[in-house]
Amino acid sequence: MRRDARRLALVAVLVLLSWSVSGTRTVLYERESAYNHIVVSEDRGGRRYLQFEKGGALQSVVRPGHPLELELPYTRVAMVGLAFVPAPRRILVVGLGGGAMPMFLRALLPEAHIDVVDIDPDVVEVARRYFGFQEDPALRAHVADGRRFIESPGPAYDLILLDAYGARSIPKHLVTREFLAAVRARLTGAGAVVSNVWEQRSNPLFDSMVRTYQEGFVQLYTFQVPSSDNRILVGLPHSVKPSREALEARAERLERERGVPFDLSALVVRGYEDATDRPARGQELVDPAGSP
C-alpha cells in the first residue's frame, strides 16, 4: 500500500510539474542556466512561452511557423522603429528571448541582414529548439555580451533594437551614458535605436533611463504599449524631425506594401510622444568610476 501511495504521489508531482502556474500551459523545458531560470511552456493553441523565472514576466510568446504573428503587445509597438527607418539594410537585436522580433523582421524584410546577440547560450539553444528560430545567411545569432559586441569593431546598423531590460533585472552596463554613446556610434546617420523599457511602476530606474536617452541622442520619442507597463523609446542621432503624420504614412505604407498584419499606423499615432525636450527627471546613468 505504501509503495502504491508513493507511486501515486510521484505521478501527481510529475503531472503538477508539467503545468504552468496558470494551469493552462504544459511545461516543455525547465533549466537553470548560468544567467536565467529558463521555463518554456505551451498552450493548447500551440503558442509557446518563454519565462526567466516561474511566474515571472513573459519574455517571448511565439507560435512556431508563424513569424509574422507578434503575440506580445510590446513587440508590435517596437515595430514603430520601422516608421522611422522603413527600409533598414542592417539590423541589430540585443536580447534574443524566443526570437519573436528577429523572426518577424526576417520574414518582413528578406533583403535585410539581421544580427542577434544574447549573452546566454542556453537561451539561443532554446530559441532554436522550441521556438522555430532558424539562422541563415541573412540572420545570425551571436553568443556575447551585448555591450562588448556593440563596442567591438563592426558595420554600422540602420536599426538597433535593445530588448535586454527586464522589470527587475536591468543590466546596469546596458543603460549608461557610455553604453548609449557606443550604440550611437554603431548607427548609420539616418538610423534609430529602439528600446523596450519598463515604466516607473515596475522599474525605479525609468526616469533615469529616459534622462540618459535624452542626453545620448539628438531626438527621443516614446510610445505607450496598450495594457502594459512597457514603454518603447526611439532615439535618433540626427536633427531631422519626422512629423507624426509622416510616421503614420510610412507605417501605412508598410502595412500595404510589406503586409504588416496589425495596425502599425494606429500604434504610431496612439502612443506617440516627442520627449526630446521634455523636462528631465531622474539622474543620468553613468559607468562606475574606474570602469574599463
PDB file of C-alpha atoms in Angstrom:
ATOM      1  CA  MET A   1       0.000   0.000   0.000  1.00  0.00           C
ATOM      2  CA  ARG A   2       2.788   2.408   0.905  1.00  0.00           C
ATOM      3  CA  ARG A   3       4.582   1.702  -2.399  1.00  0.00           C
ATOM      4  CA  ASP A   4       1.353   2.321  -4.314  1.00  0.00           C
ATOM      5  CA  ALA A   5       0.815   5.539  -2.404  1.00  0.00           C
ATOM      6  CA  ARG A   6       4.363   6.656  -3.182  1.00  0.00           C
ATOM      7  CA  ARG A   7       3.896   5.871  -6.876  1.00  0.00           C
ATOM      8  CA  LEU A   8       0.642   7.835  -6.937  1.00  0.00           C
ATOM      9  CA  ALA A   9       2.320  10.732  -5.158  1.00  0.00           C
ATOM     10  CA  LEU A  10       5.198  10.691  -7.655  1.00  0.00           C
ATOM     11  CA  VAL A  11       2.780  10.654 -10.599  1.00  0.00           C
ATOM     12  CA  ALA A  12       0.891  13.575  -9.057  1.00  0.00           C
ATOM     13  CA  VAL A  13       4.107  15.568  -8.682  1.00  0.00           C
ATOM     14  CA  LEU A  14       5.104  14.883 -12.286  1.00  0.00           C
ATOM     15  CA  VAL A  15       1.685  15.952 -13.522  1.00  0.00           C
ATOM     16  CA  LEU A  16       1.866  19.148 -11.497  1.00  0.00           C
ATOM     17  CA  LEU A  17       5.336  19.897 -12.849  1.00  0.00           C
ATOM     18  CA  SER A  18       4.044  19.557 -16.393  1.00  0.00           C
ATOM     19  CA  TRP A  19       1.690  22.506 -15.961  1.00  0.00           C
ATOM     20  CA  SER A  20       2.414  26.165 -15.532  1.00  0.00           C
ATOM     21  CA  VAL A  21       1.104  28.131 -12.612  1.00  0.00           C
ATOM     22  CA  SER A  22      -1.880  29.211 -14.689  1.00  0.00           C
ATOM     23  CA  GLY A  23      -2.944  25.583 -15.143  1.00  0.00           C
ATOM     24  CA  THR A  24      -3.414  26.114 -18.883  1.00  0.00           C
ATOM     25  CA  ARG A  25       0.109  25.549 -20.250  1.00  0.00           C
ATOM     26  CA  THR A  26       2.257  22.453 -20.403  1.00  0.00           C
ATOM     27  CA  VAL A  27       5.876  22.910 -19.370  1.00  0.00           C
ATOM     28  CA  LEU A  28       8.153  21.645 -22.152  1.00  0.00           C
ATOM     29  CA  TYR A  29      11.521  22.638 -20.721  1.00  0.00           C
ATOM     30  CA  GLU A  30      12.920  23.980 -17.476  1.00  0.00           C
ATOM     31  CA  ARG A  31      16.542  24.570 -16.634  1.00  0.00           C
ATOM     32  CA  GLU A  32      18.800  26.796 -14.577  1.00  0.00           C
ATOM     33  CA  SER A  33      21.355  28.358 -16.906  1.00  0.00           C
ATOM     34  CA  ALA A  34      24.328  30.480 -15.938  1.00  0.00           C
ATOM     35  CA  TYR A  35      22.166  33.599 -16.353  1.00  0.00           C
ATOM     36  CA  ASN A  36      18.486  32.644 -16.125  1.00  0.00           C
ATOM     37  CA  HIS A  37      15.991  30.136 -14.804  1.00  0.00           C
ATOM     38  CA  ILE A  38      14.563  29.178 -18.201  1.00  0.00           C
ATOM     39  CA  VAL A  39      10.981  27.914 -18.454  1.00  0.00           C
ATOM     40  CA  VAL A  40       9.340  27.040 -21.785  1.00  0.00           C
ATOM     41  CA  SER A  41       5.647  26.193 -21.855  1.00  0.00           C
ATOM     42  CA  GLU A  42       2.977  25.657 -24.485  1.00  0.00           C
ATOM     43  CA  ASP A  43      -0.758  26.341 -24.533  1.00  0.00           C
ATOM     44  CA  ARG A  44      -3.438  24.316 -26.281  1.00  0.00           C
ATOM     45  CA  GLY A  45      -3.329  26.608 -29.306  1.00  0.00           C
ATOM     46  CA  GLY A  46       0.333  25.797 -29.972  1.00  0.00           C
ATOM     47  CA  ARG A  47       1.742  29.080 -28.659  1.00  0.00           C
ATOM     48  CA  ARG A  48       4.994  28.739 -26.773  1.00  0.00           C
ATOM     49  CA  TYR A  49       6.020  30.929 -23.873  1.00  0.00           C
ATOM     50  CA  LEU A  50       9.440  31.820 -22.513  1.00  0.00           C
ATOM     51  CA  GLN A  51       9.963  32.964 -18.929  1.00  0.00           C
ATOM     52  CA  PHE A  52      13.132  33.523 -16.945  1.00  0.00           C
ATOM     53  CA  GLU A  53      11.555  32.570 -13.647  1.00  0.00           C
ATOM     54  CA  LYS A  54       8.434  30.709 -12.572  1.00  0.00           C
ATOM     55  CA  GLY A  55       5.526  33.103 -12.560  1.00  0.00           C
ATOM     56  CA  GLY A  56       7.777  35.841 -13.967  1.00  0.00           C
ATOM     57  CA  ALA A  57       7.179  38.201 -16.860  1.00  0.00           C
ATOM     58  CA  LEU A  58       6.780  36.700 -20.310  1.00  0.00           C
ATOM     59  CA  GLN A  59       9.949  37.142 -22.322  1.00  0.00           C
ATOM     60  CA  SER A  60       8.532  35.769 -25.569  1.00  0.00           C
ATOM     61  CA  VAL A  61       5.355  34.275 -26.969  1.00  0.00           C
ATOM     62  CA  VAL A  62       5.719  32.552 -30.332  1.00  0.00           C
ATOM     63  CA  ARG A  63       3.571  30.281 -32.475  1.00  0.00           C
ATOM     64  CA  PRO A  64       6.321  28.338 -34.265  1.00  0.00           C
ATOM     65  CA  GLY A  65       5.999  28.524 -38.033  1.00  0.00           C
ATOM     66  CA  HIS A  66       4.105  31.839 -37.922  1.00  0.00           C
ATOM     67  CA  PRO A  67       6.811  34.522 -37.716  1.00  0.00           C
ATOM     68  CA  LEU A  68       4.527  37.431 -38.651  1.00  0.00           C
ATOM     69  CA  GLU A  69       2.368  36.850 -35.577  1.00  0.00           C
ATOM     70  CA  LEU A  70       3.751  39.073 -32.830  1.00  0.00           C
ATOM     71  CA  GLU A  71       1.830  37.961 -29.762  1.00  0.00           C
ATOM     72  CA  LEU A  72       3.148  40.310 -27.061  1.00  0.00           C
ATOM     73  CA  PRO A  73       1.920  43.931 -27.366  1.00  0.00           C
ATOM     74  CA  TYR A  74       5.334  45.473 -26.774  1.00  0.00           C
ATOM     75  CA  THR A  75       6.846  43.580 -29.719  1.00  0.00           C
ATOM     76  CA  ARG A  76       4.223  45.072 -32.037  1.00  0.00           C
ATOM     77  CA  VAL A  77       4.792  48.592 -30.702  1.00  0.00           C
ATOM     78  CA  ALA A  78       8.571  48.131 -31.060  1.00  0.00           C
ATOM     79  CA  MET A  79       7.985  47.915 -34.806  1.00  0.00           C
ATOM     80  CA  VAL A  80       7.275  51.669 -34.833  1.00  0.00           C
ATOM     81  CA  GLY A  81      11.035  51.767 -35.404  1.00  0.00           C
ATOM     82  CA  LEU A  82      10.260  50.811 -38.991  1.00  0.00           C
ATOM     83  CA  ALA A  83       8.284  54.037 -39.396  1.00  0.00           C
ATOM     84  CA  PHE A  84      11.497  55.928 -38.590  1.00  0.00           C
ATOM     85  CA  VAL A  85      13.663  53.637 -40.763  1.00  0.00           C
ATOM     86  CA  PRO A  86      11.320  51.992 -43.311  1.00  0.00           C
ATOM     87  CA  ALA A  87      13.961  50.091 -45.301  1.00  0.00           C
ATOM     88  CA  PRO A  88      16.824  49.097 -42.982  1.00  0.00           C
ATOM     89  CA  ARG A  89      19.651  47.193 -44.637  1.00  0.00           C
ATOM     90  CA  ARG A  90      21.341  46.083 -41.410  1.00  0.00           C
ATOM     91  CA  ILE A  91      19.572  45.419 -38.110  1.00  0.00           C
ATOM     92  CA  LEU A  92      20.955  44.501 -34.693  1.00  0.00           C
ATOM     93  CA  VAL A  93      18.786  42.975 -31.950  1.00  0.00           C
ATOM     94  CA  VAL A  94      20.260  42.755 -28.434  1.00  0.00           C
ATOM     95  CA  GLY A  95      18.358  40.127 -26.444  1.00  0.00           C
ATOM     96  CA  LEU A  96      17.056  37.088 -28.309  1.00  0.00           C
ATOM     97  CA  GLY A  97      14.479  35.550 -25.975  1.00  0.00           C
ATOM     98  CA  GLY A  98      12.361  33.240 -28.090  1.00  0.00           C
ATOM     99  CA  GLY A  99      13.331  35.135 -31.236  1.00  0.00           C
ATOM    100  CA  ALA A 100       9.934  36.701 -31.972  1.00  0.00           C
ATOM    101  CA  MET A 101      11.205  40.078 -33.190  1.00  0.00           C
ATOM    102  CA  PRO A 102      14.159  38.911 -35.302  1.00  0.00           C
ATOM    103  CA  MET A 103      11.995  36.223 -36.924  1.00  0.00           C
ATOM    104  CA  PHE A 104       9.311  38.834 -37.683  1.00  0.00           C
ATOM    105  CA  LEU A 105      11.885  41.180 -39.202  1.00  0.00           C
ATOM    106  CA  ARG A 106      13.414  38.355 -41.239  1.00  0.00           C
ATOM    107  CA  ALA A 107      10.015  37.476 -42.708  1.00  0.00           C
ATOM    108  CA  LEU A 108       9.023  41.102 -43.321  1.00  0.00           C
ATOM    109  CA  LEU A 109      12.367  42.334 -44.674  1.00  0.00           C
ATOM    110  CA  PRO A 110      14.030  39.434 -46.522  1.00  0.00           C
ATOM    111  CA  GLU A 111      16.637  41.752 -48.036  1.00  0.00           C
ATOM    112  CA  ALA A 112      17.939  42.951 -44.643  1.00  0.00           C
ATOM    113  CA  HIS A 113      20.859  41.429 -42.741  1.00  0.00           C
ATOM    114  CA  ILE A 114      19.998  40.804 -39.078  1.00  0.00           C
ATOM    115  CA  ASP A 115      22.421  40.146 -36.225  1.00  0.00           C
ATOM    116  CA  VAL A 116      21.056  38.969 -32.863  1.00  0.00           C
ATOM    117  CA  VAL A 117      23.136  38.991 -29.678  1.00  0.00           C
ATOM    118  CA  ASP A 118      22.393  37.174 -26.434  1.00  0.00           C
ATOM    119  CA  ILE A 119      24.729  36.516 -23.535  1.00  0.00           C
ATOM    120  CA  ASP A 120      23.113  33.187 -22.616  1.00  0.00           C
ATOM    121  CA  PRO A 121      23.968  30.237 -24.903  1.00  0.00           C
ATOM    122  CA  ASP A 122      21.118  28.229 -23.373  1.00  0.00           C
ATOM    123  CA  VAL A 123      18.606  30.885 -24.468  1.00  0.00           C
ATOM    124  CA  VAL A 124      19.942  30.680 -28.027  1.00  0.00           C
ATOM    125  CA  GLU A 125      19.612  26.887 -27.986  1.00  0.00           C
ATOM    126  CA  VAL A 126      16.085  27.068 -26.552  1.00  0.00           C
ATOM    127  CA  ALA A 127      15.051  29.549 -29.255  1.00  0.00           C
ATOM    128  CA  ARG A 128      16.277  27.133 -31.912  1.00  0.00           C
ATOM    129  CA  ARG A 129      14.804  24.027 -30.343  1.00  0.00           C
ATOM    130  CA  TYR A 130      11.426  25.249 -29.114  1.00  0.00           C
ATOM    131  CA  PHE A 131      10.552  28.498 -30.903  1.00  0.00           C
ATOM    132  CA  GLY A 132      11.444  27.871 -34.529  1.00  0.00           C
ATOM    133  CA  PHE A 133      14.372  30.297 -34.604  1.00  0.00           C
ATOM    134  CA  GLN A 134      16.480  29.402 -37.640  1.00  0.00           C
ATOM    135  CA  GLU A 135      19.656  31.071 -38.780  1.00  0.00           C
ATOM    136  CA  ASP A 136      20.548  31.606 -42.426  1.00  0.00           C
ATOM    137  CA  PRO A 137      22.980  33.839 -44.339  1.00  0.00           C
ATOM    138  CA  ALA A 138      20.802  36.893 -43.533  1.00  0.00           C
ATOM    139  CA  LEU A 139      20.024  36.088 -39.879  1.00  0.00           C
ATOM    140  CA  ARG A 140      22.821  35.334 -37.442  1.00  0.00           C
ATOM    141  CA  ALA A 141      22.861  34.723 -33.676  1.00  0.00           C
ATOM    142  CA  HIS A 142      25.911  35.646 -31.618  1.00  0.00           C
ATOM    143  CA  VAL A 143      26.540  34.478 -28.061  1.00  0.00           C
ATOM    144  CA  ALA A 144      28.126  37.528 -26.464  1.00  0.00           C
ATOM    145  CA  ASP A 145      27.608  40.347 -24.021  1.00  0.00           C
ATOM    146  CA  GLY A 146      25.606  42.997 -25.866  1.00  0.00           C
ATOM    147  CA  ARG A 147      27.855  45.862 -24.826  1.00  0.00           C
ATOM    148  CA  ARG A 148      31.054  44.090 -25.823  1.00  0.00           C
ATOM    149  CA  PHE A 149      29.530  43.221 -29.177  1.00  0.00           C
ATOM    150  CA  ILE A 150      28.482  46.819 -29.806  1.00  0.00           C
ATOM    151  CA  GLU A 151      31.825  48.221 -28.689  1.00  0.00           C
ATOM    152  CA  SER A 152      33.747  45.826 -30.929  1.00  0.00           C
ATOM    153  CA  PRO A 153      34.658  46.892 -34.471  1.00  0.00           C
ATOM    154  CA  GLY A 154      31.922  46.136 -36.962  1.00  0.00           C
ATOM    155  CA  PRO A 155      29.499  47.553 -39.514  1.00  0.00           C
ATOM    156  CA  ALA A 156      27.029  50.346 -38.824  1.00  0.00           C
ATOM    157  CA  TYR A 157      23.377  49.437 -38.368  1.00  0.00           C
ATOM    158  CA  ASP A 158      20.300  51.243 -39.636  1.00  0.00           C
ATOM    159  CA  LEU A 159      18.209  49.907 -36.756  1.00  0.00           C
ATOM    160  CA  ILE A 160      19.286  48.683 -33.314  1.00  0.00           C
ATOM    161  CA  LEU A 161      16.702  47.082 -31.025  1.00  0.00           C
ATOM    162  CA  LEU A 162      17.583  46.789 -27.340  1.00  0.00           C
ATOM    163  CA  ASP A 163      15.399  44.143 -25.722  1.00  0.00           C
ATOM    164  CA  ALA A 164      17.584  43.183 -22.778  1.00  0.00           C
ATOM    165  CA  TYR A 165      15.823  45.099 -19.989  1.00  0.00           C
ATOM    166  CA  GLY A 166      13.555  43.345 -17.528  1.00  0.00           C
ATOM    167  CA  ALA A 167      11.337  44.892 -14.870  1.00  0.00           C
ATOM    168  CA  ARG A 168      13.563  43.756 -12.025  1.00  0.00           C
ATOM    169  CA  SER A 169      16.671  42.651 -13.915  1.00  0.00           C
ATOM    170  CA  ILE A 170      18.256  45.573 -15.738  1.00  0.00           C
ATOM    171  CA  PRO A 171      21.875  45.039 -16.831  1.00  0.00           C
ATOM    172  CA  LYS A 172      23.367  48.275 -15.484  1.00  0.00           C
ATOM    173  CA  HIS A 173      26.143  48.358 -18.087  1.00  0.00           C
ATOM    174  CA  LEU A 174      23.485  48.479 -20.835  1.00  0.00           C
ATOM    175  CA  VAL A 175      21.810  51.690 -19.645  1.00  0.00           C
ATOM    176  CA  THR A 176      24.645  54.147 -19.064  1.00  0.00           C
ATOM    177  CA  ARG A 177      25.696  57.252 -20.968  1.00  0.00           C
ATOM    178  CA  GLU A 178      28.840  55.458 -22.127  1.00  0.00           C
ATOM    179  CA  PHE A 179      26.900  52.482 -23.442  1.00  0.00           C
ATOM    180  CA  LEU A 180      24.457  54.680 -25.362  1.00  0.00           C
ATOM    181  CA  ALA A 181      27.413  56.559 -26.850  1.00  0.00           C
ATOM    182  CA  ALA A 182      28.682  53.212 -28.175  1.00  0.00           C
ATOM    183  CA  VAL A 183      25.210  52.406 -29.543  1.00  0.00           C
ATOM    184  CA  ARG A 184      25.022  55.758 -31.273  1.00  0.00           C
ATOM    185  CA  ALA A 185      28.458  55.182 -32.785  1.00  0.00           C
ATOM    186  CA  ARG A 186      27.190  51.934 -34.373  1.00  0.00           C
ATOM    187  CA  LEU A 187      24.190  53.657 -36.005  1.00  0.00           C
ATOM    188  CA  THR A 188      24.144  54.989 -39.538  1.00  0.00           C
ATOM    189  CA  GLY A 189      23.471  58.709 -39.826  1.00  0.00           C
ATOM    190  CA  ALA A 190      19.771  58.155 -40.521  1.00  0.00           C
ATOM    191  CA  GLY A 191      19.428  55.194 -38.170  1.00  0.00           C
ATOM    192  CA  ALA A 192      17.414  54.663 -34.979  1.00  0.00           C
ATOM    193  CA  VAL A 193      17.699  52.766 -31.712  1.00  0.00           C
ATOM    194  CA  VAL A 194      14.532  51.183 -30.323  1.00  0.00           C
ATOM    195  CA  SER A 195      14.445  50.140 -26.664  1.00  0.00           C
ATOM    196  CA  ASN A 196      11.866  48.204 -24.690  1.00  0.00           C
ATOM    197  CA  VAL A 197      11.849  49.516 -21.108  1.00  0.00           C
ATOM    198  CA  TRP A 198       9.537  49.139 -18.134  1.00  0.00           C
ATOM    199  CA  GLU A 199       7.753  52.175 -16.730  1.00  0.00           C
ATOM    200  CA  GLN A 200       8.144  53.713 -13.293  1.00  0.00           C
ATOM    201  CA  ARG A 201       5.586  51.500 -11.548  1.00  0.00           C
ATOM    202  CA  SER A 202       7.710  48.422 -12.281  1.00  0.00           C
ATOM    203  CA  ASN A 203      11.107  49.994 -12.852  1.00  0.00           C
ATOM    204  CA  PRO A 204      12.517  52.554 -10.401  1.00  0.00           C
ATOM    205  CA  LEU A 205      15.203  53.476 -12.948  1.00  0.00           C
ATOM    206  CA  PHE A 206      12.674  54.537 -15.594  1.00  0.00           C
ATOM    207  CA  ASP A 207      13.082  58.319 -15.209  1.00  0.00           C
ATOM    208  CA  SER A 208      16.854  57.999 -15.132  1.00  0.00           C
ATOM    209  CA  MET A 209      16.825  55.798 -18.217  1.00  0.00           C
ATOM    210  CA  VAL A 210      14.721  58.340 -20.117  1.00  0.00           C
ATOM    211  CA  ARG A 211      17.040  61.146 -18.972  1.00  0.00           C
ATOM    212  CA  THR A 212      20.081  59.172 -20.158  1.00  0.00           C
ATOM    213  CA  TYR A 213      18.466  58.542 -23.553  1.00  0.00           C
ATOM    214  CA  GLN A 214      17.627  62.255 -23.826  1.00  0.00           C
ATOM    215  CA  GLU A 215      21.276  63.078 -23.237  1.00  0.00           C
ATOM    216  CA  GLY A 216      22.532  60.313 -25.509  1.00  0.00           C
ATOM    217  CA  PHE A 217      20.525  61.076 -28.654  1.00  0.00           C
ATOM    218  CA  VAL A 218      19.651  64.186 -30.592  1.00  0.00           C
ATOM    219  CA  GLN A 219      15.969  63.236 -30.584  1.00  0.00           C
ATOM    220  CA  LEU A 220      13.920  60.938 -28.349  1.00  0.00           C
ATOM    221  CA  TYR A 221      10.381  59.652 -28.871  1.00  0.00           C
ATOM    222  CA  THR A 222       8.357  57.433 -26.573  1.00  0.00           C
ATOM    223  CA  PHE A 223       5.438  55.157 -27.387  1.00  0.00           C
ATOM    224  CA  GLN A 224       2.949  53.701 -24.937  1.00  0.00           C
ATOM    225  CA  VAL A 225       2.186  49.990 -25.032  1.00  0.00           C
ATOM    226  CA  PRO A 226      -1.540  49.303 -24.529  1.00  0.00           C
ATOM    227  CA  SER A 227      -2.431  47.475 -21.293  1.00  0.00           C
ATOM    228  CA  SER A 228       1.214  47.113 -20.310  1.00  0.00           C
ATOM    229  CA  ASP A 229       3.940  48.626 -18.133  1.00  0.00           C
ATOM    230  CA  ASN A 230       6.252  48.608 -21.142  1.00  0.00           C
ATOM    231  CA  ARG A 231       7.303  51.772 -22.928  1.00  0.00           C
ATOM    232  CA  ILE A 232       9.122  51.886 -26.257  1.00  0.00           C
ATOM    233  CA  LEU A 233      11.857  54.522 -26.631  1.00  0.00           C
ATOM    234  CA  VAL A 234      13.139  55.565 -30.059  1.00  0.00           C
ATOM    235  CA  GLY A 235      16.397  57.525 -30.143  1.00  0.00           C
ATOM    236  CA  LEU A 236      17.682  59.296 -33.252  1.00  0.00           C
ATOM    237  CA  PRO A 237      21.255  60.511 -33.852  1.00  0.00           C
ATOM    238  CA  HIS A 238      20.187  63.311 -36.218  1.00  0.00           C
ATOM    239  CA  SER A 239      18.125  66.510 -36.066  1.00  0.00           C
ATOM    240  CA  VAL A 240      15.719  65.912 -38.980  1.00  0.00           C
ATOM    241  CA  LYS A 241      12.366  65.798 -37.183  1.00  0.00           C
ATOM    242  CA  PRO A 242       9.775  63.362 -38.570  1.00  0.00           C
ATOM    243  CA  SER A 243       6.215  64.578 -38.068  1.00  0.00           C
ATOM    244  CA  ARG A 244       3.616  62.284 -36.578  1.00  0.00           C
ATOM    245  CA  GLU A 245       1.777  62.427 -39.908  1.00  0.00           C
ATOM    246  CA  ALA A 246       4.892  61.341 -41.816  1.00  0.00           C
ATOM    247  CA  LEU A 247       5.453  58.419 -39.414  1.00  0.00           C
ATOM    248  CA  GLU A 248       1.807  57.378 -39.762  1.00  0.00           C
ATOM    249  CA  ALA A 249       2.057  57.486 -43.570  1.00  0.00           C
ATOM    250  CA  ARG A 250       5.215  55.354 -43.537  1.00  0.00           C
ATOM    251  CA  ALA A 251       3.537  52.823 -41.240  1.00  0.00           C
ATOM    252  CA  GLU A 252       0.514  52.646 -43.529  1.00  0.00           C
ATOM    253  CA  ARG A 253       2.826  52.041 -46.492  1.00  0.00           C
ATOM    254  CA  LEU A 254       4.496  49.170 -44.615  1.00  0.00           C
ATOM    255  CA  GLU A 255       1.103  47.648 -43.915  1.00  0.00           C
ATOM    256  CA  ARG A 256       0.109  47.957 -47.554  1.00  0.00           C
ATOM    257  CA  GLU A 257       3.361  47.034 -49.301  1.00  0.00           C
ATOM    258  CA  ARG A 258       5.029  44.688 -46.815  1.00  0.00           C
ATOM    259  CA  GLY A 259       1.949  43.049 -45.353  1.00  0.00           C
ATOM    260  CA  VAL A 260       2.371  44.082 -41.716  1.00  0.00           C
ATOM    261  CA  PRO A 261      -0.528  42.066 -40.215  1.00  0.00           C
ATOM    262  CA  PHE A 262      -1.517  44.553 -37.486  1.00  0.00           C
ATOM    263  CA  ASP A 263      -2.411  48.239 -37.364  1.00  0.00           C
ATOM    264  CA  LEU A 264       1.081  49.688 -37.043  1.00  0.00           C
ATOM    265  CA  SER A 265      -0.060  53.178 -38.038  1.00  0.00           C
ATOM    266  CA  ALA A 266      -2.554  53.240 -35.169  1.00  0.00           C
ATOM    267  CA  LEU A 267       0.193  52.247 -32.727  1.00  0.00           C
ATOM    268  CA  VAL A 268       2.339  55.108 -34.055  1.00  0.00           C
ATOM    269  CA  VAL A 269      -0.429  57.675 -33.598  1.00  0.00           C
ATOM    270  CA  ARG A 270      -1.878  56.399 -30.334  1.00  0.00           C
ATOM    271  CA  GLY A 271       1.302  56.118 -28.320  1.00  0.00           C
ATOM    272  CA  TYR A 272       3.486  58.873 -29.807  1.00  0.00           C
ATOM    273  CA  GLU A 273       5.208  61.442 -27.599  1.00  0.00           C
ATOM    274  CA  ASP A 274       8.140  63.675 -28.549  1.00  0.00           C
ATOM    275  CA  ALA A 275      10.299  63.507 -25.414  1.00  0.00           C
ATOM    276  CA  THR A 276      13.312  65.299 -26.884  1.00  0.00           C
ATOM    277  CA  ASP A 277      12.789  68.488 -24.881  1.00  0.00           C
ATOM    278  CA  ARG A 278      10.633  67.086 -22.088  1.00  0.00           C
ATOM    279  CA  PRO A 279      11.767  68.344 -18.664  1.00  0.00           C
ATOM    280  CA  ALA A 280      14.301  65.830 -17.427  1.00  0.00           C
ATOM    281  CA  ARG A 281      13.527  63.726 -14.357  1.00  0.00           C
ATOM    282  CA  GLY A 282      15.963  61.416 -12.659  1.00  0.00           C
ATOM    283  CA  GLN A 283      19.739  61.362 -12.809  1.00  0.00           C
ATOM    284  CA  GLU A 284      21.764  60.498 -15.876  1.00  0.00           C
ATOM    285  CA  LEU A 285      23.175  56.981 -15.537  1.00  0.00           C
ATOM    286  CA  VAL A 286      26.936  56.656 -15.954  1.00  0.00           C
ATOM    287  CA  ASP A 287      29.531  53.907 -15.684  1.00  0.00           C
ATOM    288  CA  PRO A 288      31.047  53.481 -12.234  1.00  0.00           C
ATOM    289  CA  ALA A 289      34.337  55.268 -11.713  1.00  0.00           C
ATOM    290  CA  GLY A 290      37.243  53.131 -12.812  1.00  0.00           C
ATOM    291  CA  SER A 291      35.223  51.025 -15.273  1.00  0.00           C
ATOM    292  CA  PRO A 292      37.251  49.911 -18.288  1.00  0.00           C
TER     293      PRO A 292
END
